[in-house]
XYZ file of C-alpha atoms in Angstrom:
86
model
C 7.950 -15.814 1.876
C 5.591 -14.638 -0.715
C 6.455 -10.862 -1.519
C 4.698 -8.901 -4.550
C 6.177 -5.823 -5.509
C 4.173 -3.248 -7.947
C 4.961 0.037 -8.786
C 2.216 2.486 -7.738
C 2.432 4.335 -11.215
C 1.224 0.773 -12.524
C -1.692 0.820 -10.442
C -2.938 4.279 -9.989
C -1.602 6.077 -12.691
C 0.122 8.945 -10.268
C -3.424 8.667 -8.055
C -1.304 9.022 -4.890
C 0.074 6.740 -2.525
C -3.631 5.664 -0.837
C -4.823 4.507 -4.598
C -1.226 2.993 -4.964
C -2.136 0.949 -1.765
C -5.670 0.118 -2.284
C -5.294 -0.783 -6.251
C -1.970 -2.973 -5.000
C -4.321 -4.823 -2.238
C -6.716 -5.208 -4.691
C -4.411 -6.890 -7.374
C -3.356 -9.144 -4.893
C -6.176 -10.384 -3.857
C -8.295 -10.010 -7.650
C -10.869 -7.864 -5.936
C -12.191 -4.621 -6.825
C -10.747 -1.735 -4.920
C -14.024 -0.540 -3.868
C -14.828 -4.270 -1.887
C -11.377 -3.664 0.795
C -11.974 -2.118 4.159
C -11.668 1.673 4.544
C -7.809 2.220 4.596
C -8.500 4.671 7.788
C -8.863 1.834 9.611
C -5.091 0.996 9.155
C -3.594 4.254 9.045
C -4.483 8.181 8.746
C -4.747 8.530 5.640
C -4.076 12.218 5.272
C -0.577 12.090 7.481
C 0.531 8.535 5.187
C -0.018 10.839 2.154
C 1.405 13.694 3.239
C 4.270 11.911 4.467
C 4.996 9.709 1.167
C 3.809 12.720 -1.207
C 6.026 15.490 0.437
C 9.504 14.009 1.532
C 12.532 14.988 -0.320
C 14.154 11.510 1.151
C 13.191 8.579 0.404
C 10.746 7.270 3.395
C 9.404 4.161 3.719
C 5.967 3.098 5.553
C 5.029 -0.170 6.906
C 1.521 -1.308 8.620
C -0.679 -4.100 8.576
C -4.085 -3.297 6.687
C -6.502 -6.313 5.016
C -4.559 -9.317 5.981
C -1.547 -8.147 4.646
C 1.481 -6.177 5.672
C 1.924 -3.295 3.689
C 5.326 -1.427 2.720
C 4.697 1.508 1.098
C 7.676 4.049 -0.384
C 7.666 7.564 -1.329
C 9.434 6.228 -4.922
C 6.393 5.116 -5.566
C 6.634 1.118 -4.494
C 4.361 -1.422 -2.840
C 4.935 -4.645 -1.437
C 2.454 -6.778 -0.214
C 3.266 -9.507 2.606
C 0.832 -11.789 4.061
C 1.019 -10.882 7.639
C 0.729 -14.656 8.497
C 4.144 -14.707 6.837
C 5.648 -12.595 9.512
């Protein structure tokens, strides 16, 4: 199983845990952020930011979004699964 790991303060630069999704998609597949689907498709995007921003635990989110399953952490990580891995 391919897994890829980043650390959202890699990508974004502290942009949040949407840009630390988006610019870890977009890594993975060597596009430019701006060419992947809307993440509101996948998820709300104002609850899945709330959630990772505000929690004093550490949470972890999973979904599927652009081909990929998604694991996103309130540390600040990303890993990236193809979901025709699962």
């Amino acid at each position: 199983m391919d897994t890829r790991t980043a650390s959202g303060q890699a990508f974004s630069d502290g942009g949040g845990p949407i840009a630390d999704v988006l610019w870890a998609v977009a890594e993975a597949e060597d596009r430019d952020p701006t060419e992947l689907p809307p993440l509101g498709d996948a998820i709300d995007p104002d609850a899945f930011e709330r959630l990772l921003s505000e929690s004093s635990t550490l949470v972890r989110v999973s979904f599927e979004y652009a081909g990929h399953v998604i694991e996103a952490r309130s540390d600040g990580t990303v890993r990236i699964r193809d979901d025709s891995e699962e």
